[in-house]
mmCIF file of C-alpha atoms in Angstrom:
data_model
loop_
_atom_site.group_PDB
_atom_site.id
_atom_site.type_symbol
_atom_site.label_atom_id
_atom_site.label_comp_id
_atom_site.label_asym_id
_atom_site.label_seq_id
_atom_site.Cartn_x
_atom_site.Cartn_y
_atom_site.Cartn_z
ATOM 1 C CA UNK S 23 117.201 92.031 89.832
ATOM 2 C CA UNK S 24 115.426 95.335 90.399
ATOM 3 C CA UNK S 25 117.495 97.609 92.670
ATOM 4 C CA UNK S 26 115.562 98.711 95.654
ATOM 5 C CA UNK S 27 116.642 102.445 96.283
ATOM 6 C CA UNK S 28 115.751 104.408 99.329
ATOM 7 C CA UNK S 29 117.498 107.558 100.963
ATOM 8 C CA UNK S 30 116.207 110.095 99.083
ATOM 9 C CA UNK S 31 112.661 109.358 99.342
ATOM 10 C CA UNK S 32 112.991 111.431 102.629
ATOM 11 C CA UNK S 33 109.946 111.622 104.841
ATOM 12 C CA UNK S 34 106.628 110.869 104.402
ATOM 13 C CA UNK S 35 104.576 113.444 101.855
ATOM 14 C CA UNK S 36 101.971 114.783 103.314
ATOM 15 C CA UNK S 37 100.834 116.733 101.300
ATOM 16 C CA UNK S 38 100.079 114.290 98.491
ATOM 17 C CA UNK S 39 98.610 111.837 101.020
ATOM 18 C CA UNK S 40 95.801 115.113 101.738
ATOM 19 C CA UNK S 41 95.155 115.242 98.286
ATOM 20 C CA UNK S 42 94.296 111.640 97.674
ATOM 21 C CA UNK S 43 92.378 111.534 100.469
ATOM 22 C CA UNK S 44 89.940 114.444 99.752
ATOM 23 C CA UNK S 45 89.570 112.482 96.392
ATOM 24 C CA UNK S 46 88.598 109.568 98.193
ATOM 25 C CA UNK S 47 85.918 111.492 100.477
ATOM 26 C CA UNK S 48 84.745 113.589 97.301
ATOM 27 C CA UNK S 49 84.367 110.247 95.271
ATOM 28 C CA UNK S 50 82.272 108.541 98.295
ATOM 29 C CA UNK S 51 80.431 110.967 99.827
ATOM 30 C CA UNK S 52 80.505 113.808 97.915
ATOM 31 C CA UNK S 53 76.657 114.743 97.191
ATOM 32 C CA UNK S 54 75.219 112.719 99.904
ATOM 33 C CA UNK S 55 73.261 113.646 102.831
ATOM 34 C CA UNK S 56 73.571 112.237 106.317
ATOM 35 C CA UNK S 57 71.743 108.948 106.275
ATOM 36 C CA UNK S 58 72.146 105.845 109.333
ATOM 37 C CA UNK S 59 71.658 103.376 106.822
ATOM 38 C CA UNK S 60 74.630 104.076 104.135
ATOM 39 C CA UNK S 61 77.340 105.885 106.866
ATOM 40 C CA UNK S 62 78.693 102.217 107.800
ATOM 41 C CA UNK S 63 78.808 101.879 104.077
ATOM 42 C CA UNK S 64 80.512 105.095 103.565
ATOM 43 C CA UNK S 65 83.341 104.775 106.199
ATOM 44 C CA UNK S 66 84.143 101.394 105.430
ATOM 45 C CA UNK S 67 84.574 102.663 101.350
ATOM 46 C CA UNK S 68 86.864 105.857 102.300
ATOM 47 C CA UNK S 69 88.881 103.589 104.451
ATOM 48 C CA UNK S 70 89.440 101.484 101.875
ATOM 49 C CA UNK S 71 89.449 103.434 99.019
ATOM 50 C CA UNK S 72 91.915 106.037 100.534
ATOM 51 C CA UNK S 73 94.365 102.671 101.716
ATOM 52 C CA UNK S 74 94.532 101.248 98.703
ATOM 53 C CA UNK S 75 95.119 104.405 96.887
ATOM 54 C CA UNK S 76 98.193 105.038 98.994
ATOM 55 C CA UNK S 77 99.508 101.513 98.780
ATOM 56 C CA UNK S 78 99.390 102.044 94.896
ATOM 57 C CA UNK S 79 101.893 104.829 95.391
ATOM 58 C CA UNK S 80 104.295 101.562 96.102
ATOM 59 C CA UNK S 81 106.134 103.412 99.124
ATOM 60 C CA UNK S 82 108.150 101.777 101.849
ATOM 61 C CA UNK S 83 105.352 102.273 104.376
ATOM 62 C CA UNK S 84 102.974 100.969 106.257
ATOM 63 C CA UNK S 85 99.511 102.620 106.438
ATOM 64 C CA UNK S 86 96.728 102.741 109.532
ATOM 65 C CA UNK S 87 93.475 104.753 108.287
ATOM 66 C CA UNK S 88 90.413 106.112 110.275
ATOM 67 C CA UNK S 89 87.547 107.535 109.253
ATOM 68 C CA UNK S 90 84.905 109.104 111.510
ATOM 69 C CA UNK S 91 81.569 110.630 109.910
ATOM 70 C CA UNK S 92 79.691 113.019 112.277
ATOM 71 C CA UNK S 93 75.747 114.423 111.741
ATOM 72 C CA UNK S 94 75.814 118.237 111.654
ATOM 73 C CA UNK S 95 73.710 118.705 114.843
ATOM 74 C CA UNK S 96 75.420 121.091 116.558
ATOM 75 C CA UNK S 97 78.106 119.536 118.402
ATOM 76 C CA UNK S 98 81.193 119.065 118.678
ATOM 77 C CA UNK S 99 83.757 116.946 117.943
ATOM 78 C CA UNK S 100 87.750 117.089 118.661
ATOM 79 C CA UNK S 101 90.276 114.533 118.134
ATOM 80 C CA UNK S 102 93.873 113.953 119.525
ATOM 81 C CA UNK S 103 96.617 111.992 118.145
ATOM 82 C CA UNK S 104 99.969 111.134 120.112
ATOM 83 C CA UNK S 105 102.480 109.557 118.561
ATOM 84 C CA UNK S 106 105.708 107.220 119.346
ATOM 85 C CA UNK S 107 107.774 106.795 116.254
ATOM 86 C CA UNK S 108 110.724 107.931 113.929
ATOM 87 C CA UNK S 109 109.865 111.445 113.391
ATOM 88 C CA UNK S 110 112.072 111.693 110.550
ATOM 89 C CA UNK S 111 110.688 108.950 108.527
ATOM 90 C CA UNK S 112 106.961 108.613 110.028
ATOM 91 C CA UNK S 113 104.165 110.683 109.519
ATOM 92 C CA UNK S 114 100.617 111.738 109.557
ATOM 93 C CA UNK S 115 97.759 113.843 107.974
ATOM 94 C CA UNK S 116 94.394 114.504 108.705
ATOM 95 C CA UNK S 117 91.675 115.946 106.435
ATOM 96 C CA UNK S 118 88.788 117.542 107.587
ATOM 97 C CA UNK S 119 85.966 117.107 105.026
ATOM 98 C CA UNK S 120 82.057 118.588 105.172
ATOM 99 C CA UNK S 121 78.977 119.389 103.596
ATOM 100 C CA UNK S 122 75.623 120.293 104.336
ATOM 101 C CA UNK S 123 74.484 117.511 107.035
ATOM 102 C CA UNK S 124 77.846 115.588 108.019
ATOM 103 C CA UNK S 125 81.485 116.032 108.951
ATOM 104 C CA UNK S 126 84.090 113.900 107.867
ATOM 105 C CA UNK S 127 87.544 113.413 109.470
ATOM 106 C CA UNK S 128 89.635 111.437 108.025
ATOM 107 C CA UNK S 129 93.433 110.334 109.372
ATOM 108 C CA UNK S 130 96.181 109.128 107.895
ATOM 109 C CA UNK S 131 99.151 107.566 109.664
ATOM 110 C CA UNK S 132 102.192 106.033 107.992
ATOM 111 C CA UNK S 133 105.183 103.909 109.424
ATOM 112 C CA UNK S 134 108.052 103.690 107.754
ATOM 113 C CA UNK S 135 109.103 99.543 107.471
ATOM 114 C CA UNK S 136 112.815 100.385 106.618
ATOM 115 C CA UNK Z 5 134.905 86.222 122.035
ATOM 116 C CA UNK Z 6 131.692 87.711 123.161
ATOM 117 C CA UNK Z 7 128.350 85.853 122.174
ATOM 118 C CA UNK Z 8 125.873 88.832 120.916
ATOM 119 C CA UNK Z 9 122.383 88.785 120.819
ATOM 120 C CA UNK Z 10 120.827 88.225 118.039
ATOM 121 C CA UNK Z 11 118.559 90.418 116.141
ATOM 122 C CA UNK Z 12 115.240 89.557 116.172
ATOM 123 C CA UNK Z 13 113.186 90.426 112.752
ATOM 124 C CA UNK Z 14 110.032 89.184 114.171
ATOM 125 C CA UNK Z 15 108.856 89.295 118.216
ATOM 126 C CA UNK Z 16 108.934 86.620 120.943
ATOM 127 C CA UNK Z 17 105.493 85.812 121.554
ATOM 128 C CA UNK Z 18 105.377 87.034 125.400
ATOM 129 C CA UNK Z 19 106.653 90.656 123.601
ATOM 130 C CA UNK Z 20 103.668 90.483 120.646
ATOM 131 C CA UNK Z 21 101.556 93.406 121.305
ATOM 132 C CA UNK Z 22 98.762 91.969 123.177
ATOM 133 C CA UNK Z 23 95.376 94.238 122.849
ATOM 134 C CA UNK Z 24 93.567 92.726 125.896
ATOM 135 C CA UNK Z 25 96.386 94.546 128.304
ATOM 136 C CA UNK Z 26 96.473 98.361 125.848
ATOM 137 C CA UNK Z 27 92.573 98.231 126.168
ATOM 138 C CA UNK Z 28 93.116 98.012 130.060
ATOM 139 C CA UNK Z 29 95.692 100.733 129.987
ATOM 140 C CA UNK Z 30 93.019 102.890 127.949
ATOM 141 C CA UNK Z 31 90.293 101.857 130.171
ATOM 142 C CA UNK Z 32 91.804 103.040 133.185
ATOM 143 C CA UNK Z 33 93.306 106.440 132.083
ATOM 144 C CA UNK Z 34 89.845 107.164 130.440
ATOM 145 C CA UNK Z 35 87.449 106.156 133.524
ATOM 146 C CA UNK Z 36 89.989 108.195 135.771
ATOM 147 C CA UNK Z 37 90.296 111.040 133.650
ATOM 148 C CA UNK Z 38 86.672 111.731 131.790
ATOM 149 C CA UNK Z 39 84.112 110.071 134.703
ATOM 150 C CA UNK Z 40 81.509 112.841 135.711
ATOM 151 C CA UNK Z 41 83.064 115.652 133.177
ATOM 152 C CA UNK Z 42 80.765 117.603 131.572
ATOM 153 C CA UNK Z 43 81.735 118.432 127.732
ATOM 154 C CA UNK Z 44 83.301 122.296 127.681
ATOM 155 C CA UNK Z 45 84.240 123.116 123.855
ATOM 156 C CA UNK Z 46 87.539 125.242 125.764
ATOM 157 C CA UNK Z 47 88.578 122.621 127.647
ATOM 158 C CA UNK Z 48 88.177 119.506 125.308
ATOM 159 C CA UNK Z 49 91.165 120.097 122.719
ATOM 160 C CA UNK Z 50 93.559 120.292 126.003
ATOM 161 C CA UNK Z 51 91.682 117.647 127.221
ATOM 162 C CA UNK Z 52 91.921 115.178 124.369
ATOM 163 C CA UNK Z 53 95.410 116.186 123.667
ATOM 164 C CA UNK Z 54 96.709 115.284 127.346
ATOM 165 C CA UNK Z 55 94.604 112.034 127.643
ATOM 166 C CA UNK Z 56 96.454 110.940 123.629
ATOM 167 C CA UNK Z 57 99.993 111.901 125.408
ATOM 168 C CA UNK Z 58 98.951 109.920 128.715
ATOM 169 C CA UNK Z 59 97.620 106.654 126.802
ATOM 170 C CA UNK Z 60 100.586 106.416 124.780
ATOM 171 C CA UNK Z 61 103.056 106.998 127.867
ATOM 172 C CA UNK Z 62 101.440 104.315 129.667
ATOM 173 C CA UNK Z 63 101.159 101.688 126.628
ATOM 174 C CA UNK Z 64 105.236 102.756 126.350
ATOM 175 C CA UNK Z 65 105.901 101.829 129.656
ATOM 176 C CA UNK Z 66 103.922 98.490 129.486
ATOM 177 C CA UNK Z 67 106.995 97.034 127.479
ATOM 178 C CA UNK Z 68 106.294 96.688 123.953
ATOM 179 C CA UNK Z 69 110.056 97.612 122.738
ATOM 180 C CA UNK Z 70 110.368 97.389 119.273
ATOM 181 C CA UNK Z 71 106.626 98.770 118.624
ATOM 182 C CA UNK Z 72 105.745 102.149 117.091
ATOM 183 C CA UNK Z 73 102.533 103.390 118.715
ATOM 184 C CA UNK Z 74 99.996 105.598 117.018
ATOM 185 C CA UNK Z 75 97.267 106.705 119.522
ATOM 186 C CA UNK Z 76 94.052 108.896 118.181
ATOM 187 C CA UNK Z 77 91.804 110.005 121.196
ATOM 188 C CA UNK Z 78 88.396 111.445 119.687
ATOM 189 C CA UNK Z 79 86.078 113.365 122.026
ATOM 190 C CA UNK Z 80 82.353 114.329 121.186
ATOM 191 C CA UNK Z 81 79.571 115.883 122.711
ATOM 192 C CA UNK Z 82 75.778 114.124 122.958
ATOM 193 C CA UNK Z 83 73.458 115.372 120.925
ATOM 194 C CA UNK Z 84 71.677 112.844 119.698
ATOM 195 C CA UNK Z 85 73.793 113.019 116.850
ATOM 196 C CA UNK Z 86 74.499 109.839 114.804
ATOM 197 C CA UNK Z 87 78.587 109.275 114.482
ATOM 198 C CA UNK Z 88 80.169 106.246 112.487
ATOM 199 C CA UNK Z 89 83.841 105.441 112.698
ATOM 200 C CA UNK Z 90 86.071 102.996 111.273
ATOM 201 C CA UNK Z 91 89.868 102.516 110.466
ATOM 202 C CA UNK Z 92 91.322 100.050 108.193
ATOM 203 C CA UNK Z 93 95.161 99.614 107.815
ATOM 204 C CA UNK Z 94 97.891 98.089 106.133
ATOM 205 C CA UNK Z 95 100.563 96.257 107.707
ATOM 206 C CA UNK Z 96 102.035 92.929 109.050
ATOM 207 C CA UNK Z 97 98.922 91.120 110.612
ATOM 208 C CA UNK Z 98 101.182 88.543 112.127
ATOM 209 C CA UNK Z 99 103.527 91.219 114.227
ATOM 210 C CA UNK Z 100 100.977 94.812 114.165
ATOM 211 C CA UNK Z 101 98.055 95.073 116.175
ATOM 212 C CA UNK Z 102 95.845 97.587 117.762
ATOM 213 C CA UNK Z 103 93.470 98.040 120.980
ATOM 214 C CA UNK Z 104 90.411 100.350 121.201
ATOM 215 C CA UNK Z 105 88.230 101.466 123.679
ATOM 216 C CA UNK Z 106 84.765 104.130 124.072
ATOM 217 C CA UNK Z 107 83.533 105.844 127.286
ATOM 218 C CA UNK Z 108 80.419 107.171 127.747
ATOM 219 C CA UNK Z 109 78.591 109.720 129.780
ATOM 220 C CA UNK Z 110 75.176 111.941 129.773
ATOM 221 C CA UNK Z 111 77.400 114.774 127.991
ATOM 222 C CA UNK Z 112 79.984 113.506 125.752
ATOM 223 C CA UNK Z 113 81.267 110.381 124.367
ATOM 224 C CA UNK Z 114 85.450 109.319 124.056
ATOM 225 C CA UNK Z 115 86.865 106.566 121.753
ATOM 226 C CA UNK Z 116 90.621 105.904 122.019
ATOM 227 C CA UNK Z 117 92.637 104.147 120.123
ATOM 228 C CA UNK Z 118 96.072 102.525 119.954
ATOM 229 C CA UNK Z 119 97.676 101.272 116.743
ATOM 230 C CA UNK Z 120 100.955 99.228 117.393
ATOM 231 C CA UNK Z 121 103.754 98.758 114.289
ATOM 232 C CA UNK Z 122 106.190 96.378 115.277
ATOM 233 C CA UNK Z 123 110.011 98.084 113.996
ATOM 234 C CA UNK Z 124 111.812 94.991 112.181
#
């Protein structure tokens, strides 16, 4: 029977979460401009595409993922996160993406199960 | 010999985390906190920052033991802009849930949301 092991996995890595991610966004939305028809398309394909990308990595965790894509107008945009979990196990990142006519900002938050 | 509780792997279904009651929690700090402010690019991070930290102190105190929260506030201004945004995630559908909620006003916009893991 394969022998689970966990102890010195450590904390979450974000690091290499940030790089998947800005593989994801690259892939998606790369060399597209701003457009209301595709951006439901687009967020829904990051989200996914940057979930199951980090469920591949086969870690103990469980992942939540938002994506928010802005038009470049002029104005601005902040977000907040607060947090109520193991700090020495759970983590986040967030990657802010962008290109001529949109922001993207993409979170990552994972929760360890063990 | 002392009868101890047992440890439960999976919640009682009064202590499920129920989204109607987090998106009332959110609903009220929100309303209080953001009706008739005008968007101020100094004061927003603060802003946005405080109203995360209150949401999640109030969803702690509403009694979900045994839940990991994850709240993301995200504040914008009005511009006419066109903003899209969507969250997928990966856990235990049966015990995990989460609660959302968007304000509006003439100068900015607010979505807040609250992510619950349940700890096994």
């Amino acid at each position: 029977m394969e022998e689970y092991q966990n102890g010195n996995e450590g904390s979450f890595n974000s690091e290499e979460a940030e790089n998947v991610v800005k593989e994801c966004i690259e892939n998606i939305v790369g060399a597209e401009d701003y457009s209301q028809t595709q951006v439901n398309k687009w967020t829904a394909g990051i989200v996914e595409r940057c979930l199951t990308q980090l469920v591949k990595q086969g870690k103990p965790y469980k992942y939540i993922v938002t994506c928010a894509v802005m038009q470049k107008t002029g104005a601005g945009l902040h977000t907040a996160n607060s947090c109520y979990w193991d700090t020495t196990m759970d983590g986040s990142c967030t990657v802010r993406w962008e290109n001529r006519t949109m922001y993207c900002v993409v979170s990552v938050f994972a929760v360890a199960v063990v | 010999m002392e009868a101890s509780d047992s440890y439960l792997i999976r919640p009682h279904h009064q202590h499920k985390f129920k989204p109607a009651i987090v998106k009332e929690c959110i609903r009220e700090i929100v309303r209080e906190r953001l009706s008739g402010v005008q968007y101020d690019p100094d004061q927003v991070p603060e802003l946005s920052r405080s109203l995360a930290d209150c949401i999640k102190d109030k969803v702690k105190n509403a009694g979900f033991d045994r839940y990991k929260l994850v709240v993301q506030v995200v504040i914008g201004e009005q511009r006419g802009q066109g903003v899209k945004m969507s969250s997928r995630c990966f856990w235990d559908a049966d015990t995990d849930n989460y609660a959302e909620d968007i304000f509006m006003n003439e100068s900015l916009f607010c979505l807040a949301a609250v992510f619950g893991s349940y700890y096994y």
